[in-house]
Coordinates of C-alpha atoms in Angstrom, one line a residue:
X1 CA 225.0 219.5 22.8
X2 CA 224.9 222.4 20.5
X3 CA 226.6 222.9 16.9
X4 CA 229.8 225.6 17.2
X5 CA 231.7 226.4 14.5
X6 CA 235.3 224.8 15.2
X7 CA 236.9 225.9 11.8
X8 CA 236.9 228.7 9.3
X9 CA 239.4 228.7 6.1
X10 CA 239.5 231.0 3.5
X11 CA 240.9 230.0 0.0
X12 CA 241.5 231.2 -3.8
X13 CA 241.2 229.7 -6.9
X14 CA 241.4 230.6 -10.5
X15 CA 240.7 229.3 -14.1
X16 CA 243.4 231.2 -16.5
X17 CA 242.2 230.0 -19.8
X18 CA 238.8 228.0 -19.9
X19 CA 236.5 230.3 -18.2
X20 CA 235.4 227.5 -16.0
X21 CA 233.7 228.9 -12.8
X22 CA 233.6 225.2 -11.5
X23 CA 237.2 224.8 -11.8
X24 CA 238.0 228.0 -10.1
X25 CA 235.5 227.0 -7.3
X26 CA 236.9 223.5 -6.8
X27 CA 240.3 225.0 -6.7
X28 CA 239.4 227.5 -4.1
X29 CA 238.1 225.1 -1.8
X30 CA 241.4 222.8 -2.4
X31 CA 243.3 226.2 -1.1
X32 CA 241.4 226.5 1.8
X33 CA 241.3 222.9 3.1
X34 CA 245.3 222.8 2.6
X35 CA 245.6 225.8 5.2
X36 CA 244.2 223.7 7.8
X37 CA 245.9 220.7 9.9
X38 CA 243.1 218.9 11.7
X39 CA 244.8 217.5 14.4
X40 CA 242.0 218.0 16.9
X41 CA 240.0 215.2 15.8
X42 CA 242.4 212.6 16.5
X43 CA 243.7 214.8 19.8
X44 CA 240.2 215.1 21.4
X45 CA 238.7 211.8 20.0
X46 CA 236.0 213.5 17.4
X47 CA 234.3 212.0 14.7
X48 CA 235.4 214.1 11.9
X49 CA 232.3 212.6 9.8
X50 CA 230.0 214.3 12.3
X51 CA 231.1 217.7 11.3
X52 CA 228.4 219.8 9.3
X53 CA 230.8 221.9 6.1
X54 CA 229.4 225.0 4.7
X55 CA 231.1 226.3 1.6
X56 CA 230.4 229.7 0.4
X57 CA 231.8 230.2 -3.2
X58 CA 232.0 233.9 -4.6
X59 CA 232.4 234.1 -8.4
X60 CA 231.1 236.4 -10.9
X61 CA 228.7 233.8 -12.8
X62 CA 227.4 231.7 -9.8
X63 CA 224.8 230.1 -12.0
X64 CA 227.8 228.2 -13.6
X65 CA 229.2 226.5 -10.6
X66 CA 228.4 222.8 -10.1
X67 CA 227.8 222.5 -6.5
X68 CA 228.0 218.8 -6.5
X69 CA 231.1 219.1 -8.0
X70 CA 232.5 221.9 -5.4
X71 CA 231.0 219.5 -2.5
X72 CA 233.2 216.5 -3.7
X73 CA 236.2 218.5 -2.8
X74 CA 235.4 218.0 0.8
X75 CA 236.6 214.6 2.2
X76 CA 234.6 214.6 5.5
X77 CA 231.5 215.4 6.9
X78 CA 228.3 216.5 5.4
X79 CA 228.7 219.7 2.8
X80 CA 226.3 222.0 1.6
X81 CA 227.7 224.6 -0.7
X82 CA 226.3 228.4 -1.2
X83 CA 227.3 229.9 -4.4
X84 CA 227.1 233.9 -4.3
X85 CA 228.1 236.9 -6.6
X86 CA 231.8 237.9 -5.8
X87 CA 235.3 236.6 -7.2
X88 CA 236.9 238.5 -9.9
X89 CA 236.8 238.1 -13.7
X90 CA 240.3 239.5 -15.3
X91 CA 239.8 240.4 -18.7
X92 CA 242.8 240.1 -21.4
X93 CA 241.7 242.2 -24.4
X94 CA 244.8 241.1 -26.3
X95 CA 244.0 237.6 -25.9
X96 CA 240.3 238.0 -25.6
X97 CA 240.3 235.8 -22.7
X98 CA 239.1 236.0 -19.3
X99 CA 240.6 234.8 -16.1
X100 CA 238.1 233.3 -13.6
X101 CA 239.0 233.9 -10.0
X102 CA 236.9 232.4 -7.3
X103 CA 237.0 232.8 -3.5
X104 CA 236.1 230.1 -0.9
X105 CA 235.2 230.3 2.8
X106 CA 234.7 226.7 4.5
X107 CA 233.2 226.4 7.9
X108 CA 233.0 223.5 9.8
X109 CA 230.7 222.8 12.6
X110 CA 230.3 220.3 15.5
X111 CA 227.9 219.1 17.9
X112 CA 229.7 219.5 21.4
X113 CA 228.7 218.7 24.6
X114 CA 227.8 221.6 26.9
X115 CA 231.0 222.2 29.4
X116 CA 233.5 220.3 27.3
X117 CA 236.4 222.0 25.6
X118 CA 235.6 225.2 26.9
X119 CA 238.4 227.7 28.9
X120 CA 238.3 228.5 32.4
X121 CA 236.8 232.3 33.1
X122 CA 239.6 234.3 34.5

């Protein structure tokens, strides 16, 4: 068997007033997860807790993200969170505030038996 990426979803999240990078990152993961309907686990008889999940977060201040809080947004599988420089900060000079915008990529990998779940060659 070998690990195969079976899901890739993207999402965005923000914190409008608190300049909280973790909150924006959690919202981005939440957004990504709600783009998927994971019926394949029930349909194909796969164990959703066997997934290896990689979450990649992009924000302007990666060191301010609590990776454990972000990982807690993912309800199944084993989760690894990587935080990188990215995302966007939007300054409001009149209010003296910064809106934090985070981007998330959520990948799910499963250990699939060789030859199972493949399409025949044309």
